[in-house]
Amino acid sequence: MTTNEFTLLFRRRFSMAHRLIAGDSVKCAVPHGHNETVSVKLEAADPAPLDGAANMVESFARAKATWHRWIDGHVDHALQLSHRDPLIGYFREHEPEKLPMLLITPGDPTTEALAACMMAKANALFAAETSPLRCVEVEIEETPTNTVIFRGVPEHHLDAGYLGLPGAPWWLRGDMSINDL
């Protein structure tokens, strides 16, 4: 029996803003930002011995290209909001051109919710590219003293029907989306 003996780890830093409206934290209810670092741990979906030639699970360039493009081009400087946040209505009415810059989570955009969404998105991106890799862990450092590590099945923690829309939510699609608006 072959086991995963190689793990690829990629880190990316991004800036973001969010607000949490469901809890009791007055500080977090006001839009505010963080410079975060996300780390993804990747393993072969179907582990095999090295081939004696290229000797790699997947080239680093190919493994991280789409993931980094998604983080850099869509997640970086996005405003993370709950699907219930009234600010979405403001953007729809007054600044619709900025809707693609809103990262929408089912419920508050906590670091936990973001980690689960990011794992699901990474796996959707890899599947769309027929990559041999799968994401097995996401670590998000929100601040130097607060980090969330997620290992598990994202779908067990995310409400896929949060907007009542047909089809898969953004985190399950192998495209560059960050919302379903």
mmCIF file of C-alpha atoms in Angstrom:
data_model
loop_
_atom_site.group_PDB
_atom_site.id
_atom_site.type_symbol
_atom_site.label_atom_id
_atom_site.label_comp_id
_atom_site.label_asym_id
_atom_site.label_seq_id
_atom_site.Cartn_x
_atom_site.Cartn_y
_atom_site.Cartn_z
ATOM 1 C CA MET A 1 0.000 0.000 0.000
ATOM 2 C CA THR A 2 1.386 3.412 -1.011
ATOM 3 C CA THR A 3 0.936 6.304 1.383
ATOM 4 C CA ASN A 4 1.420 10.013 0.870
ATOM 5 C CA GLU A 5 4.990 10.622 1.837
ATOM 6 C CA PHE A 6 5.336 13.960 0.059
ATOM 7 C CA THR A 7 3.486 17.129 0.972
ATOM 8 C CA LEU A 8 3.817 20.322 -1.047
ATOM 9 C CA LEU A 9 3.390 23.513 0.965
ATOM 10 C CA PHE A 10 2.701 26.904 -0.595
ATOM 11 C CA ARG A 11 2.296 30.209 1.252
ATOM 12 C CA ARG A 12 0.786 33.416 -0.022
ATOM 13 C CA ARG A 13 0.265 36.756 1.680
ATOM 14 C CA PHE A 14 -2.772 38.907 0.939
ATOM 15 C CA SER A 15 -4.549 41.950 2.312
ATOM 16 C CA MET A 16 -8.230 41.862 3.084
ATOM 17 C CA ALA A 17 -11.043 43.594 4.905
ATOM 18 C CA HIS A 18 -14.072 42.094 6.556
ATOM 19 C CA ARG A 19 -16.661 42.601 9.216
ATOM 20 C CA LEU A 20 -18.532 40.186 11.426
ATOM 21 C CA ILE A 21 -22.186 41.007 12.027
ATOM 22 C CA ALA A 22 -23.548 37.939 13.834
ATOM 23 C CA GLY A 23 -21.478 38.051 17.017
ATOM 24 C CA ASP A 24 -21.172 40.396 19.960
ATOM 25 C CA SER A 25 -17.836 41.974 19.034
ATOM 26 C CA VAL A 26 -18.318 45.688 18.439
ATOM 27 C CA LYS A 27 -14.761 45.961 17.090
ATOM 28 C CA CYS A 28 -15.297 43.250 14.492
ATOM 29 C CA ALA A 29 -18.694 44.638 13.412
ATOM 30 C CA VAL A 30 -16.923 47.620 11.862
ATOM 31 C CA PRO A 31 -15.145 46.935 8.561
ATOM 32 C CA HIS A 32 -11.449 46.439 9.284
ATOM 33 C CA GLY A 33 -8.520 44.761 7.614
ATOM 34 C CA HIS A 34 -5.702 42.306 8.085
ATOM 35 C CA ASN A 35 -2.622 41.270 6.190
ATOM 36 C CA GLU A 36 -3.020 37.518 6.197
ATOM 37 C CA THR A 37 -0.890 34.579 5.157
ATOM 38 C CA VAL A 38 -2.527 31.476 3.765
ATOM 39 C CA SER A 39 -0.653 28.196 3.562
ATOM 40 C CA VAL A 40 -1.980 25.215 1.658
ATOM 41 C CA LYS A 41 -0.690 21.688 2.094
ATOM 42 C CA LEU A 42 -1.077 19.553 -0.998
ATOM 43 C CA GLU A 43 -0.701 15.824 -1.503
ATOM 44 C CA ALA A 44 -1.129 13.501 -4.435
ATOM 45 C CA ALA A 45 -4.732 12.355 -4.755
ATOM 46 C CA ASP A 46 -3.438 8.992 -5.972
ATOM 47 C CA PRO A 47 0.032 8.580 -4.433
ATOM 48 C CA ALA A 48 2.663 6.766 -6.450
ATOM 49 C CA PRO A 49 6.405 6.249 -6.174
ATOM 50 C CA LEU A 50 8.685 8.766 -7.855
ATOM 51 C CA ASP A 51 9.214 7.895 -11.508
ATOM 52 C CA GLY A 52 13.030 7.885 -11.578
ATOM 53 C CA ALA A 53 13.059 10.680 -14.160
ATOM 54 C CA ALA A 54 11.265 13.914 -13.238
ATOM 55 C CA ASN A 55 10.973 12.667 -9.625
ATOM 56 C CA MET A 56 8.221 15.014 -8.509
ATOM 57 C CA VAL A 57 4.591 14.737 -7.513
ATOM 58 C CA GLU A 58 3.819 17.829 -9.646
ATOM 59 C CA SER A 59 6.014 20.707 -10.775
ATOM 60 C CA PHE A 60 5.918 23.613 -8.356
ATOM 61 C CA ALA A 61 5.207 26.024 -11.217
ATOM 62 C CA ARG A 62 2.111 24.103 -12.321
ATOM 63 C CA ALA A 63 0.946 23.272 -8.801
ATOM 64 C CA LYS A 64 0.871 26.849 -7.575
ATOM 65 C CA ALA A 65 0.108 28.848 -10.748
ATOM 66 C CA THR A 66 -3.697 28.837 -10.626
ATOM 67 C CA TRP A 67 -3.848 29.000 -6.833
ATOM 68 C CA HIS A 68 -1.575 32.056 -6.737
ATOM 69 C CA ARG A 69 -3.485 33.693 -9.619
ATOM 70 C CA TRP A 70 -6.736 33.273 -7.656
ATOM 71 C CA ILE A 71 -5.247 34.655 -4.417
ATOM 72 C CA ASP A 72 -3.410 37.556 -6.102
ATOM 73 C CA GLY A 73 -6.103 38.522 -8.577
ATOM 74 C CA HIS A 74 -9.300 37.953 -6.620
ATOM 75 C CA VAL A 75 -8.798 37.365 -2.888
ATOM 76 C CA ASP A 76 -6.145 40.053 -2.329
ATOM 77 C CA HIS A 77 -7.849 43.323 -1.311
ATOM 78 C CA ALA A 78 -11.324 41.762 -1.430
ATOM 79 C CA LEU A 79 -13.932 42.828 1.109
ATOM 80 C CA GLN A 80 -15.175 39.699 2.872
ATOM 81 C CA LEU A 81 -18.829 39.828 3.895
ATOM 82 C CA SER A 82 -21.545 37.504 5.152
ATOM 83 C CA HIS A 83 -24.232 36.650 2.614
ATOM 84 C CA ARG A 84 -26.590 38.435 5.055
ATOM 85 C CA ASP A 85 -24.581 41.669 5.252
ATOM 86 C CA PRO A 86 -26.607 44.754 4.223
ATOM 87 C CA LEU A 87 -23.457 46.230 2.673
ATOM 88 C CA ILE A 88 -24.055 43.901 -0.295
ATOM 89 C CA GLY A 89 -27.242 45.855 -1.030
ATOM 90 C CA TYR A 90 -25.282 49.105 -0.875
ATOM 91 C CA PHE A 91 -22.763 47.817 -3.431
ATOM 92 C CA ARG A 92 -25.539 46.495 -5.691
ATOM 93 C CA GLU A 93 -27.256 49.882 -5.694
ATOM 94 C CA HIS A 94 -24.363 52.350 -5.581
ATOM 95 C CA GLU A 95 -21.191 50.592 -6.745
ATOM 96 C CA PRO A 96 -22.161 47.523 -8.793
ATOM 97 C CA GLU A 97 -18.796 47.537 -10.562
ATOM 98 C CA LYS A 98 -17.214 46.571 -7.234
ATOM 99 C CA LEU A 99 -19.377 43.457 -6.697
ATOM 100 C CA PRO A 100 -16.635 41.172 -8.114
ATOM 101 C CA MET A 101 -14.392 42.413 -5.261
ATOM 102 C CA LEU A 102 -16.713 41.071 -2.557
ATOM 103 C CA LEU A 103 -15.805 37.668 -1.156
ATOM 104 C CA ILE A 104 -19.096 36.326 0.206
ATOM 105 C CA THR A 105 -19.243 33.557 2.797
ATOM 106 C CA PRO A 106 -22.223 31.669 4.181
ATOM 107 C CA GLY A 107 -22.555 33.469 7.509
ATOM 108 C CA ASP A 108 -19.851 35.685 8.917
ATOM 109 C CA PRO A 109 -16.487 35.708 7.084
ATOM 110 C CA THR A 110 -14.520 34.358 10.010
ATOM 111 C CA THR A 111 -11.067 32.916 9.509
ATOM 112 C CA GLU A 112 -12.599 29.462 10.071
ATOM 113 C CA ALA A 113 -15.167 29.979 7.278
ATOM 114 C CA LEU A 114 -12.487 31.375 4.983
ATOM 115 C CA ALA A 115 -10.199 28.380 5.605
ATOM 116 C CA ALA A 116 -12.989 25.936 4.713
ATOM 117 C CA CYS A 117 -13.908 27.954 1.600
ATOM 118 C CA MET A 118 -10.256 28.121 0.539
ATOM 119 C CA MET A 119 -9.748 24.373 0.895
ATOM 120 C CA ALA A 120 -12.851 23.668 -1.179
ATOM 121 C CA LYS A 121 -11.780 26.240 -3.789
ATOM 122 C CA ALA A 122 -8.244 24.847 -4.000
ATOM 123 C CA ASN A 123 -9.618 21.373 -4.612
ATOM 124 C CA ALA A 124 -12.063 22.675 -7.228
ATOM 125 C CA LEU A 125 -9.230 24.503 -9.013
ATOM 126 C CA PHE A 126 -7.000 21.403 -8.965
ATOM 127 C CA ALA A 127 -9.845 19.196 -10.199
ATOM 128 C CA ALA A 128 -10.597 21.617 -13.052
ATOM 129 C CA GLU A 129 -6.972 21.350 -14.157
ATOM 130 C CA THR A 130 -6.937 17.552 -13.737
ATOM 131 C CA SER A 131 -4.063 18.039 -11.335
ATOM 132 C CA PRO A 132 -2.856 15.002 -9.394
ATOM 133 C CA LEU A 133 -2.959 17.124 -6.217
ATOM 134 C CA ARG A 134 -5.544 17.712 -3.536
ATOM 135 C CA CYS A 135 -5.510 20.182 -0.679
ATOM 136 C CA VAL A 136 -5.393 18.444 2.698
ATOM 137 C CA GLU A 137 -4.846 21.423 4.996
ATOM 138 C CA VAL A 138 -5.284 25.190 4.977
ATOM 139 C CA GLU A 139 -3.648 27.438 7.529
ATOM 140 C CA ILE A 140 -4.544 31.119 7.725
ATOM 141 C CA GLU A 141 -2.580 33.474 9.914
ATOM 142 C CA GLU A 142 -4.968 36.364 10.525
ATOM 143 C CA THR A 143 -2.607 38.190 12.852
ATOM 144 C CA PRO A 144 0.758 37.252 14.360
ATOM 145 C CA THR A 145 -1.143 35.858 17.369
ATOM 146 C CA ASN A 146 -4.219 34.296 15.678
ATOM 147 C CA THR A 147 -4.061 31.365 13.277
ATOM 148 C CA VAL A 148 -6.679 28.879 12.098
ATOM 149 C CA ILE A 149 -5.752 25.478 10.699
ATOM 150 C CA PHE A 150 -8.393 23.490 8.831
ATOM 151 C CA ARG A 151 -8.151 19.804 7.972
ATOM 152 C CA GLY A 152 -11.320 18.059 6.995
ATOM 153 C CA VAL A 153 -14.214 18.128 4.601
ATOM 154 C CA PRO A 154 -15.212 21.733 3.814
ATOM 155 C CA GLU A 155 -18.714 20.742 2.727
ATOM 156 C CA HIS A 156 -19.421 19.547 6.277
ATOM 157 C CA HIS A 157 -18.871 23.105 7.514
ATOM 158 C CA LEU A 158 -20.263 25.291 4.731
ATOM 159 C CA ASP A 159 -23.899 25.798 3.784
ATOM 160 C CA ALA A 160 -23.874 25.277 0.012
ATOM 161 C CA GLY A 161 -27.489 26.462 -0.268
ATOM 162 C CA TYR A 162 -26.822 29.759 1.480
ATOM 163 C CA LEU A 163 -28.310 31.866 -1.314
ATOM 164 C CA GLY A 164 -30.798 29.358 -2.607
ATOM 165 C CA LEU A 165 -29.151 29.495 -6.039
ATOM 166 C CA PRO A 166 -29.048 26.564 -8.420
ATOM 167 C CA GLY A 167 -25.655 25.053 -9.057
ATOM 168 C CA ALA A 168 -22.499 24.899 -7.015
ATOM 169 C CA PRO A 169 -21.463 27.855 -4.834
ATOM 170 C CA TRP A 170 -18.286 29.744 -5.758
ATOM 171 C CA TRP A 171 -16.030 27.712 -3.443
ATOM 172 C CA LEU A 172 -16.957 24.479 -5.236
ATOM 173 C CA ARG A 173 -16.341 25.827 -8.750
ATOM 174 C CA GLY A 174 -12.969 25.560 -10.498
ATOM 175 C CA ASP A 175 -13.079 29.174 -11.693
ATOM 176 C CA MET A 176 -11.742 32.475 -10.334
ATOM 177 C CA SER A 177 -14.985 33.472 -8.559
ATOM 178 C CA ILE A 178 -15.236 34.674 -4.954
ATOM 179 C CA ASN A 179 -18.985 35.165 -4.808
ATOM 180 C CA ASP A 180 -22.286 34.238 -6.453
ATOM 181 C CA LEU A 181 -23.617 37.769 -6.927
#
